[in-house]
């Protein structure tokens, strides 16, 4: 291939793209990262990051920079309905850095990771929109871009698509699949002077609705509301919809009784994504571009960062064997994420039945061993397989 602009081209500067780029640059590869926005930029997100995220960021070498900003360090999440609740607590074991989460605004988090990538030697070009993949002989050899009203082609030996929920690269390759369930809309805003949200976050569940309250440092709390995609009335202003649905959750109303919204309301939907495959000749997908599930369990950023580690390994193998298709990457992702995804789908099933959800919460409060296992799975620091075993499920659900 002649006229290369980079050895590896990464489309997207969010956590998945920045981490993949940083890892490859650390290993000596020439990496060009293209990002359509200018950082720091806002991103709709619950901003509640699991202990598993902390573990990956530490391996990446960026944890010190994040902790220097003094983010919130939540030790768990209280989950429940108007009638009952359960406190998900992470196993601290004398190591608060390793077994507390992170609460941090996404503009700050993403900016730190992108600056870390720059520090590793990644060439970053902002305000450059990736329009789609560039194909030759059935192989991806670069991308089509537009920047400052000028369209151009950028070529590389390998392309990493980390361009999000509405990936232009995946769409241009015909990889998107329809999502029938769950189809939900997410809205987020930050508030100050929120009552009772400090060391723990909260998740309030109602009828086809839930809302997370996550401390993000500096006395600010992220309020993330998720409801059915069709529940917003035609012509209803987003502020009115946001307030109307929050009012359906008494615990949220109480927490926000003296609070003040300090940002605009941002939304994203549908909160799910499926693709035909995550890799092919000359390319792979990572982060939300590779698939996304309704974020009740908050695993999106963890999947992005852990996926970046898997992606970096796969790209190295592909560069060493350019005629091979990186099919081992898909298998690595299944091994890393499939069991947790089944747990997430199981929880989504519980959410469809408020009576069953409350029954499960009561059982968790009575069964410490089961609760500890589930907390570790949800915190992304223990494997999900024990939570799928028939014995575990029987212990959880039996009267």
PDB file of N, CA and C in Angstrom, residues 10-99:
ATOM      1  N   UNK A  10      -7.106   5.766  14.025  1.00  0.00           N
ATOM      2  CA  UNK A  10      -8.193   5.577  14.987  1.00  0.00           C
ATOM      3  C   UNK A  10      -9.229   6.664  14.748  1.00  0.00           C
ATOM      4  N   UNK A  11     -10.464   6.255  14.472  1.00  0.00           N
ATOM      5  CA  UNK A  11     -11.564   7.197  14.267  1.00  0.00           C
ATOM      6  C   UNK A  11     -12.324   7.346  15.575  1.00  0.00           C
ATOM      7  N   UNK A  12     -12.213   8.511  16.222  1.00  0.00           N
ATOM      8  CA  UNK A  12     -12.919   8.752  17.474  1.00  0.00           C
ATOM      9  C   UNK A  12     -11.977   8.911  18.640  1.00  0.00           C
ATOM     10  N   UNK A  13     -12.158  10.007  19.409  1.00  0.00           N
ATOM     11  CA  UNK A  13     -11.253  10.310  20.507  1.00  0.00           C
ATOM     12  C   UNK A  13     -11.843  10.102  21.878  1.00  0.00           C
ATOM     13  N   UNK A  14     -12.974   9.380  21.992  1.00  0.00           N
ATOM     14  CA  UNK A  14     -13.534   9.054  23.302  1.00  0.00           C
ATOM     15  C   UNK A  14     -12.674   8.033  24.017  1.00  0.00           C
ATOM     16  N   UNK A  15     -13.165   7.477  25.144  1.00  0.00           N
ATOM     17  CA  UNK A  15     -12.341   6.541  25.918  1.00  0.00           C
ATOM     18  C   UNK A  15     -11.815   5.355  25.120  1.00  0.00           C
ATOM     19  N   UNK A  16     -12.657   4.753  24.279  1.00  0.00           N
ATOM     20  CA  UNK A  16     -12.214   3.587  23.512  1.00  0.00           C
ATOM     21  C   UNK A  16     -11.122   3.962  22.524  1.00  0.00           C
ATOM     22  N   UNK A  17     -11.334   5.045  21.783  1.00  0.00           N
ATOM     23  CA  UNK A  17     -10.348   5.453  20.795  1.00  0.00           C
ATOM     24  C   UNK A  17      -9.063   5.940  21.421  1.00  0.00           C
ATOM     25  N   UNK A  18      -9.164   6.790  22.458  1.00  0.00           N
ATOM     26  CA  UNK A  18      -7.969   7.327  23.097  1.00  0.00           C
ATOM     27  C   UNK A  18      -7.143   6.215  23.735  1.00  0.00           C
ATOM     28  N   UNK A  19      -7.817   5.263  24.391  1.00  0.00           N
ATOM     29  CA  UNK A  19      -7.083   4.179  25.057  1.00  0.00           C
ATOM     30  C   UNK A  19      -6.431   3.248  24.048  1.00  0.00           C
ATOM     31  N   UNK A  20      -7.151   2.889  22.979  1.00  0.00           N
ATOM     32  CA  UNK A  20      -6.551   2.028  21.947  1.00  0.00           C
ATOM     33  C   UNK A  20      -5.344   2.700  21.330  1.00  0.00           C
ATOM     34  N   UNK A  21      -5.491   3.983  20.999  1.00  0.00           N
ATOM     35  CA  UNK A  21      -4.395   4.725  20.385  1.00  0.00           C
ATOM     36  C   UNK A  21      -3.189   4.801  21.321  1.00  0.00           C
ATOM     37  N   UNK A  22      -3.448   5.097  22.607  1.00  0.00           N
ATOM     38  CA  UNK A  22      -2.353   5.206  23.577  1.00  0.00           C
ATOM     39  C   UNK A  22      -1.609   3.883  23.711  1.00  0.00           C
ATOM     40  N   UNK A  23      -2.328   2.786  23.808  1.00  0.00           N
ATOM     41  CA  UNK A  23      -1.691   1.482  23.975  1.00  0.00           C
ATOM     42  C   UNK A  23      -0.831   1.128  22.766  1.00  0.00           C
ATOM     43  N   UNK A  24      -1.311   1.426  21.564  1.00  0.00           N
ATOM     44  CA  UNK A  24      -0.533   1.117  20.361  1.00  0.00           C
ATOM     45  C   UNK A  24       0.682   2.021  20.249  1.00  0.00           C
ATOM     46  N   UNK A  25       0.528   3.286  20.606  1.00  0.00           N
ATOM     47  CA  UNK A  25       1.675   4.197  20.571  1.00  0.00           C
ATOM     48  C   UNK A  25       2.721   3.790  21.604  1.00  0.00           C
ATOM     49  N   UNK A  26       2.278   3.339  22.771  1.00  0.00           N
ATOM     50  CA  UNK A  26       3.216   2.869  23.794  1.00  0.00           C
ATOM     51  C   UNK A  26       4.046   1.692  23.286  1.00  0.00           C
ATOM     52  N   UNK A  27       3.489   0.933  22.350  1.00  0.00           N
ATOM     53  CA  UNK A  27       4.198  -0.227  21.799  1.00  0.00           C
ATOM     54  C   UNK A  27       5.008   0.128  20.554  1.00  0.00           C
ATOM     55  N   UNK A  28       5.105   1.414  20.252  1.00  0.00           N
ATOM     56  CA  UNK A  28       5.975   1.853  19.175  1.00  0.00           C
ATOM     57  C   UNK A  28       5.325   2.052  17.825  1.00  0.00           C
ATOM     58  N   UNK A  29       4.019   1.996  17.732  1.00  0.00           N
ATOM     59  CA  UNK A  29       3.339   2.161  16.446  1.00  0.00           C
ATOM     60  C   UNK A  29       3.033   3.626  16.168  1.00  0.00           C
ATOM     61  N   UNK A  30       3.009   3.972  14.882  1.00  0.00           N
ATOM     62  CA  UNK A  30       2.639   5.320  14.435  1.00  0.00           C
ATOM     63  C   UNK A  30       1.117   5.390  14.352  1.00  0.00           C
ATOM     64  N   UNK A  31       0.509   6.206  15.215  1.00  0.00           N
ATOM     65  CA  UNK A  31      -0.958   6.239  15.340  1.00  0.00           C
ATOM     66  C   UNK A  31      -1.462   7.657  15.084  1.00  0.00           C
ATOM     67  N   UNK A  32      -2.460   7.762  14.221  1.00  0.00           N
ATOM     68  CA  UNK A  32      -3.154   9.018  13.952  1.00  0.00           C
ATOM     69  C   UNK A  32      -4.593   8.881  14.440  1.00  0.00           C
ATOM     70  N   UNK A  33      -5.025   9.761  15.309  1.00  0.00           N
ATOM     71  CA  UNK A  33      -6.389   9.737  15.843  1.00  0.00           C
ATOM     72  C   UNK A  33      -7.161  10.932  15.285  1.00  0.00           C
ATOM     73  N   UNK A  34      -8.336  10.665  14.719  1.00  0.00           N
ATOM     74  CA  UNK A  34      -9.199  11.704  14.166  1.00  0.00           C
ATOM     75  C   UNK A  34     -10.429  11.858  15.046  1.00  0.00           C
ATOM     76  N   UNK A  35     -10.761  13.092  15.411  1.00  0.00           N
ATOM     77  CA  UNK A  35     -11.897  13.372  16.285  1.00  0.00           C
ATOM     78  C   UNK A  35     -12.658  14.567  15.727  1.00  0.00           C
ATOM     79  N   UNK A  36     -13.984  14.411  15.581  1.00  0.00           N
ATOM     80  CA  UNK A  36     -14.770  15.476  14.968  1.00  0.00           C
ATOM     81  C   UNK A  36     -14.958  16.685  15.882  1.00  0.00           C
ATOM     82  N   UNK A  37     -14.899  16.492  17.196  1.00  0.00           N
ATOM     83  CA  UNK A  37     -15.117  17.584  18.141  1.00  0.00           C
ATOM     84  C   UNK A  37     -13.786  18.212  18.539  1.00  0.00           C
ATOM     85  N   UNK A  38     -13.880  19.238  19.370  1.00  0.00           N
ATOM     86  CA  UNK A  38     -12.725  19.828  20.025  1.00  0.00           C
ATOM     87  C   UNK A  38     -12.868  19.568  21.517  1.00  0.00           C
ATOM     88  N   UNK A  39     -11.866  18.937  22.111  1.00  0.00           N
ATOM     89  CA  UNK A  39     -11.955  18.587  23.532  1.00  0.00           C
ATOM     90  C   UNK A  39     -11.509  19.756  24.396  1.00  0.00           C
ATOM     91  N   UNK A  40     -12.053  19.885  25.610  1.00  0.00           N
ATOM     92  CA  UNK A  40     -13.106  19.051  26.208  1.00  0.00           C
ATOM     93  C   UNK A  40     -14.458  19.314  25.562  1.00  0.00           C
ATOM     94  N   UNK A  41     -15.256  18.282  25.455  1.00  0.00           N
ATOM     95  CA  UNK A  41     -16.603  18.387  24.903  1.00  0.00           C
ATOM     96  C   UNK A  41     -17.569  17.575  25.749  1.00  0.00           C
ATOM     97  N   UNK A  42     -18.825  17.962  25.752  1.00  0.00           N
ATOM     98  CA  UNK A  42     -19.839  17.242  26.514  1.00  0.00           C
ATOM     99  C   UNK A  42     -20.196  15.931  25.836  1.00  0.00           C
ATOM    100  N   UNK A  43     -20.623  14.977  26.654  1.00  0.00           N
ATOM    101  CA  UNK A  43     -21.040  13.666  26.166  1.00  0.00           C
ATOM    102  C   UNK A  43     -22.103  13.127  27.102  1.00  0.00           C
ATOM    103  N   UNK A  44     -23.317  12.825  26.622  1.00  0.00           N
ATOM    104  CA  UNK A  44     -24.335  12.264  27.515  1.00  0.00           C
ATOM    105  C   UNK A  44     -23.848  10.959  28.146  1.00  0.00           C
ATOM    106  N   UNK A  45     -23.815  10.923  29.471  1.00  0.00           N
ATOM    107  CA  UNK A  45     -23.266   9.771  30.174  1.00  0.00           C
ATOM    108  C   UNK A  45     -23.696   9.848  31.628  1.00  0.00           C
ATOM    109  N   UNK A  46     -23.850   8.692  32.271  1.00  0.00           N
ATOM    110  CA  UNK A  46     -24.193   8.671  33.693  1.00  0.00           C
ATOM    111  C   UNK A  46     -23.030   9.122  34.571  1.00  0.00           C
ATOM    112  N   UNK A  47     -21.793   9.080  34.044  1.00  0.00           N
ATOM    113  CA  UNK A  47     -20.602   9.588  34.727  1.00  0.00           C
ATOM    114  C   UNK A  47     -20.296   8.865  36.033  1.00  0.00           C
ATOM    115  N   UNK A  48     -20.786   7.641  36.142  1.00  0.00           N
ATOM    116  CA  UNK A  48     -20.524   6.778  37.300  1.00  0.00           C
ATOM    117  C   UNK A  48     -19.714   5.603  36.787  1.00  0.00           C
ATOM    118  N   UNK A  49     -18.432   5.540  37.126  1.00  0.00           N
ATOM    119  CA  UNK A  49     -17.513   4.576  36.552  1.00  0.00           C
ATOM    120  C   UNK A  49     -17.132   3.531  37.589  1.00  0.00           C
ATOM    121  N   UNK A  50     -17.205   2.280  37.213  1.00  0.00           N
ATOM    122  CA  UNK A  50     -17.035   1.167  38.137  1.00  0.00           C
ATOM    123  C   UNK A  50     -15.585   1.001  38.571  1.00  0.00           C
ATOM    124  N   UNK A  51     -15.348   0.228  39.659  1.00  0.00           N
ATOM    125  CA  UNK A  51     -13.964  -0.098  40.039  1.00  0.00           C
ATOM    126  C   UNK A  51     -13.184  -0.770  38.914  1.00  0.00           C
ATOM    127  N   UNK A  52     -13.883  -1.508  38.047  1.00  0.00           N
ATOM    128  CA  UNK A  52     -13.204  -2.110  36.906  1.00  0.00           C
ATOM    129  C   UNK A  52     -12.605  -1.076  35.980  1.00  0.00           C
ATOM    130  N   UNK A  53     -13.257   0.067  35.838  1.00  0.00           N
ATOM    131  CA  UNK A  53     -12.706   1.166  35.044  1.00  0.00           C
ATOM    132  C   UNK A  53     -11.409   1.659  35.679  1.00  0.00           C
ATOM    133  N   UNK A  54     -11.415   1.801  37.000  1.00  0.00           N
ATOM    134  CA  UNK A  54     -10.212   2.245  37.713  1.00  0.00           C
ATOM    135  C   UNK A  54      -9.053   1.295  37.428  1.00  0.00           C
ATOM    136  N   UNK A  55      -9.326   0.001  37.450  1.00  0.00           N
ATOM    137  CA  UNK A  55      -8.279  -0.989  37.188  1.00  0.00           C
ATOM    138  C   UNK A  55      -7.667  -0.808  35.798  1.00  0.00           C
ATOM    139  N   UNK A  56      -8.511  -0.609  34.775  1.00  0.00           N
ATOM    140  CA  UNK A  56      -7.997  -0.473  33.412  1.00  0.00           C
ATOM    141  C   UNK A  56      -7.238   0.840  33.245  1.00  0.00           C
ATOM    142  N   UNK A  57      -7.775   1.929  33.795  1.00  0.00           N
ATOM    143  CA  UNK A  57      -7.092   3.223  33.689  1.00  0.00           C
ATOM    144  C   UNK A  57      -5.719   3.154  34.368  1.00  0.00           C
ATOM    145  N   UNK A  58      -5.634   2.415  35.473  1.00  0.00           N
ATOM    146  CA  UNK A  58      -4.350   2.241  36.159  1.00  0.00           C
ATOM    147  C   UNK A  58      -3.363   1.508  35.255  1.00  0.00           C
ATOM    148  N   UNK A  59      -3.820   0.444  34.575  1.00  0.00           N
ATOM    149  CA  UNK A  59      -2.937  -0.275  33.646  1.00  0.00           C
ATOM    150  C   UNK A  59      -2.526   0.619  32.474  1.00  0.00           C
ATOM    151  N   UNK A  60      -3.410   1.494  32.075  1.00  0.00           N
ATOM    152  CA  UNK A  60      -3.125   2.406  30.969  1.00  0.00           C
ATOM    153  C   UNK A  60      -2.077   3.454  31.348  1.00  0.00           C
ATOM    154  N   UNK A  61      -1.959   3.745  32.641  1.00  0.00           N
ATOM    155  CA  UNK A  61      -0.995   4.732  33.102  1.00  0.00           C
ATOM    156  C   UNK A  61      -1.568   6.112  33.279  1.00  0.00           C
ATOM    157  N   UNK A  62      -2.908   6.241  33.300  1.00  0.00           N
ATOM    158  CA  UNK A  62      -3.546   7.557  33.383  1.00  0.00           C
ATOM    159  C   UNK A  62      -4.246   7.806  34.706  1.00  0.00           C
ATOM    160  N   UNK A  63      -4.180   6.861  35.653  1.00  0.00           N
ATOM    161  CA  UNK A  63      -4.957   7.010  36.885  1.00  0.00           C
ATOM    162  C   UNK A  63      -4.467   8.202  37.716  1.00  0.00           C
ATOM    163  N   UNK A  64      -3.164   8.417  37.787  1.00  0.00           N
ATOM    164  CA  UNK A  64      -2.657   9.531  38.575  1.00  0.00           C
ATOM    165  C   UNK A  64      -3.190  10.865  38.099  1.00  0.00           C
ATOM    166  N   UNK A  65      -3.280  11.042  36.775  1.00  0.00           N
ATOM    167  CA  UNK A  65      -3.805  12.296  36.220  1.00  0.00           C
ATOM    168  C   UNK A  65      -5.272  12.482  36.593  1.00  0.00           C
ATOM    169  N   UNK A  66      -6.029  11.394  36.611  1.00  0.00           N
ATOM    170  CA  UNK A  66      -7.449  11.494  36.970  1.00  0.00           C
ATOM    171  C   UNK A  66      -7.629  11.800  38.452  1.00  0.00           C
ATOM    172  N   UNK A  67      -6.881  11.120  39.307  1.00  0.00           N
ATOM    173  CA  UNK A  67      -7.019  11.343  40.739  1.00  0.00           C
ATOM    174  C   UNK A  67      -6.567  12.744  41.139  1.00  0.00           C
ATOM    175  N   UNK A  68      -5.655  13.343  40.371  1.00  0.00           N
ATOM    176  CA  UNK A  68      -5.200  14.696  40.676  1.00  0.00           C
ATOM    177  C   UNK A  68      -6.318  15.719  40.537  1.00  0.00           C
ATOM    178  N   UNK A  69      -7.366  15.372  39.789  1.00  0.00           N
ATOM    179  CA  UNK A  69      -8.506  16.272  39.596  1.00  0.00           C
ATOM    180  C   UNK A  69      -9.476  16.194  40.769  1.00  0.00           C
ATOM    181  N   UNK A  70      -9.251  15.245  41.661  1.00  0.00           N
ATOM    182  CA  UNK A  70     -10.092  15.022  42.841  1.00  0.00           C
ATOM    183  C   UNK A  70     -11.546  14.695  42.452  1.00  0.00           C
ATOM    184  N   UNK A  71     -11.720  13.601  41.700  1.00  0.00           N
ATOM    185  CA  UNK A  71     -13.082  13.169  41.369  1.00  0.00           C
ATOM    186  C   UNK A  71     -13.760  12.587  42.599  1.00  0.00           C
ATOM    187  N   UNK A  72     -15.049  12.344  42.514  1.00  0.00           N
ATOM    188  CA  UNK A  72     -15.741  11.589  43.552  1.00  0.00           C
ATOM    189  C   UNK A  72     -15.246  10.145  43.514  1.00  0.00           C
ATOM    190  N   UNK A  73     -15.241   9.490  44.677  1.00  0.00           N
ATOM    191  CA  UNK A  73     -14.807   8.091  44.765  1.00  0.00           C
ATOM    192  C   UNK A  73     -15.928   7.255  45.369  1.00  0.00           C
ATOM    193  N   UNK A  74     -17.017   7.028  44.654  1.00  0.00           N
ATOM    194  CA  UNK A  74     -18.151   6.282  45.217  1.00  0.00           C
ATOM    195  C   UNK A  74     -17.770   4.855  45.582  1.00  0.00           C
ATOM    196  N   UNK A  75     -18.293   4.416  46.715  1.00  0.00           N
ATOM    197  CA  UNK A  75     -18.031   3.072  47.218  1.00  0.00           C
ATOM    198  C   UNK A  75     -19.154   2.104  46.876  1.00  0.00           C
ATOM    199  N   UNK A  76     -20.108   2.537  46.082  1.00  0.00           N
ATOM    200  CA  UNK A  76     -21.205   1.671  45.696  1.00  0.00           C
ATOM    201  C   UNK A  76     -22.391   2.468  45.217  1.00  0.00           C
ATOM    202  N   UNK A  77     -23.520   1.768  45.108  1.00  0.00           N
ATOM    203  CA  UNK A  77     -24.741   2.356  44.571  1.00  0.00           C
ATOM    204  C   UNK A  77     -25.945   1.747  45.289  1.00  0.00           C
ATOM    205  N   UNK A  78     -26.836   2.602  45.783  1.00  0.00           N
ATOM    206  CA  UNK A  78     -28.085   2.115  46.356  1.00  0.00           C
ATOM    207  C   UNK A  78     -29.125   2.008  45.244  1.00  0.00           C
ATOM    208  N   UNK A  79     -29.666   0.804  45.070  1.00  0.00           N
ATOM    209  CA  UNK A  79     -30.603   0.529  43.990  1.00  0.00           C
ATOM    210  C   UNK A  79     -31.943   0.138  44.591  1.00  0.00           C
ATOM    211  N   UNK A  80     -33.028   0.730  44.103  1.00  0.00           N
ATOM    212  CA  UNK A  80     -34.312   0.330  44.645  1.00  0.00           C
ATOM    213  C   UNK A  80     -35.492   1.060  44.070  1.00  0.00           C
ATOM    214  N   UNK A  81     -36.643   0.754  44.639  1.00  0.00           N
ATOM    215  CA  UNK A  81     -37.918   1.355  44.263  1.00  0.00           C
ATOM    216  C   UNK A  81     -38.400   2.218  45.431  1.00  0.00           C
ATOM    217  N   UNK A  82     -39.621   2.689  45.306  1.00  0.00           N
ATOM    218  CA  UNK A  82     -40.198   3.498  46.380  1.00  0.00           C
ATOM    219  C   UNK A  82     -40.330   2.699  47.675  1.00  0.00           C
ATOM    220  N   UNK A  83     -40.470   1.356  47.556  1.00  0.00           N
ATOM    221  CA  UNK A  83     -40.777   0.537  48.736  1.00  0.00           C
ATOM    222  C   UNK A  83     -39.562  -0.160  49.347  1.00  0.00           C
ATOM    223  N   UNK A  84     -38.533  -0.436  48.557  1.00  0.00           N
ATOM    224  CA  UNK A  84     -37.402  -1.193  49.087  1.00  0.00           C
ATOM    225  C   UNK A  84     -36.154  -0.881  48.294  1.00  0.00           C
ATOM    226  N   UNK A  85     -34.981  -1.153  48.892  1.00  0.00           N
ATOM    227  CA  UNK A  85     -33.724  -0.854  48.195  1.00  0.00           C
ATOM    228  C   UNK A  85     -32.636  -1.810  48.663  1.00  0.00           C
ATOM    229  N   UNK A  86     -31.554  -1.839  47.900  1.00  0.00           N
ATOM    230  CA  UNK A  86     -30.400  -2.688  48.195  1.00  0.00           C
ATOM    231  C   UNK A  86     -29.138  -1.882  47.931  1.00  0.00           C
ATOM    232  N   UNK A  87     -28.161  -1.948  48.836  1.00  0.00           N
ATOM    233  CA  UNK A  87     -26.920  -1.203  48.701  1.00  0.00           C
ATOM    234  C   UNK A  87     -25.842  -2.094  48.085  1.00  0.00           C
ATOM    235  N   UNK A  88     -25.474  -1.782  46.833  1.00  0.00           N
ATOM    236  CA  UNK A  88     -24.355  -2.449  46.173  1.00  0.00           C
ATOM    237  C   UNK A  88     -23.070  -1.821  46.709  1.00  0.00           C
ATOM    238  N   UNK A  89     -22.279  -2.585  47.457  1.00  0.00           N
ATOM    239  CA  UNK A  89     -21.033  -2.059  48.014  1.00  0.00           C
ATOM    240  C   UNK A  89     -19.857  -2.832  47.445  1.00  0.00           C
ATOM    241  N   UNK A  90     -18.817  -2.109  47.069  1.00  0.00           N
ATOM    242  CA  UNK A  90     -17.630  -2.737  46.505  1.00  0.00           C
ATOM    243  C   UNK A  90     -16.704  -3.199  47.620  1.00  0.00           C
ATOM    244  N   UNK A  91     -16.012  -4.292  47.383  1.00  0.00           N
ATOM    245  CA  UNK A  91     -15.099  -4.851  48.373  1.00  0.00           C
ATOM    246  C   UNK A  91     -13.841  -3.999  48.414  1.00  0.00           C
ATOM    247  N   UNK A  92     -13.711  -3.157  49.434  1.00  0.00           N
ATOM    248  CA  UNK A  92     -12.595  -2.222  49.507  1.00  0.00           C
ATOM    249  C   UNK A  92     -11.301  -2.945  49.867  1.00  0.00           C
ATOM    250  N   UNK A  93     -11.343  -3.816  50.885  1.00  0.00           N
ATOM    251  CA  UNK A  93     -10.184  -4.634  51.281  1.00  0.00           C
ATOM    252  C   UNK A  93      -8.923  -3.794  51.517  1.00  0.00           C
ATOM    253  N   UNK A  94      -9.080  -2.631  52.134  1.00  0.00           N
ATOM    254  CA  UNK A  94      -7.932  -1.795  52.451  1.00  0.00           C
ATOM    255  C   UNK A  94      -7.300  -1.111  51.261  1.00  0.00           C
ATOM    256  N   UNK A  95      -7.924  -1.187  50.093  1.00  0.00           N
ATOM    257  CA  UNK A  95      -7.357  -0.581  48.886  1.00  0.00           C
ATOM    258  C   UNK A  95      -8.409   0.294  48.222  1.00  0.00           C
ATOM    259  N   UNK A  96      -8.656   1.514  48.740  1.00  0.00           N
ATOM    260  CA  UNK A  96      -9.737   2.345  48.211  1.00  0.00           C
ATOM    261  C   UNK A  96      -9.526   2.763  46.768  1.00  0.00           C
ATOM    262  N   UNK A  97      -8.288   2.843  46.309  1.00  0.00           N
ATOM    263  CA  UNK A  97      -8.055   3.195  44.901  1.00  0.00           C
ATOM    264  C   UNK A  97      -8.512   2.061  43.995  1.00  0.00           C
ATOM    265  N   UNK A  98      -8.286   0.812  44.441  1.00  0.00           N
ATOM    266  CA  UNK A  98      -8.631  -0.315  43.584  1.00  0.00           C
ATOM    267  C   UNK A  98     -10.070  -0.738  43.681  1.00  0.00           C
ATOM    268  N   UNK A  99     -10.787  -0.400  44.761  1.00  0.00           N
ATOM    269  CA  UNK A  99     -12.129  -0.904  44.918  1.00  0.00           C
ATOM    270  C   UNK A  99     -13.142   0.189  45.233  1.00  0.00           C
TER     271      UNK A  99
END
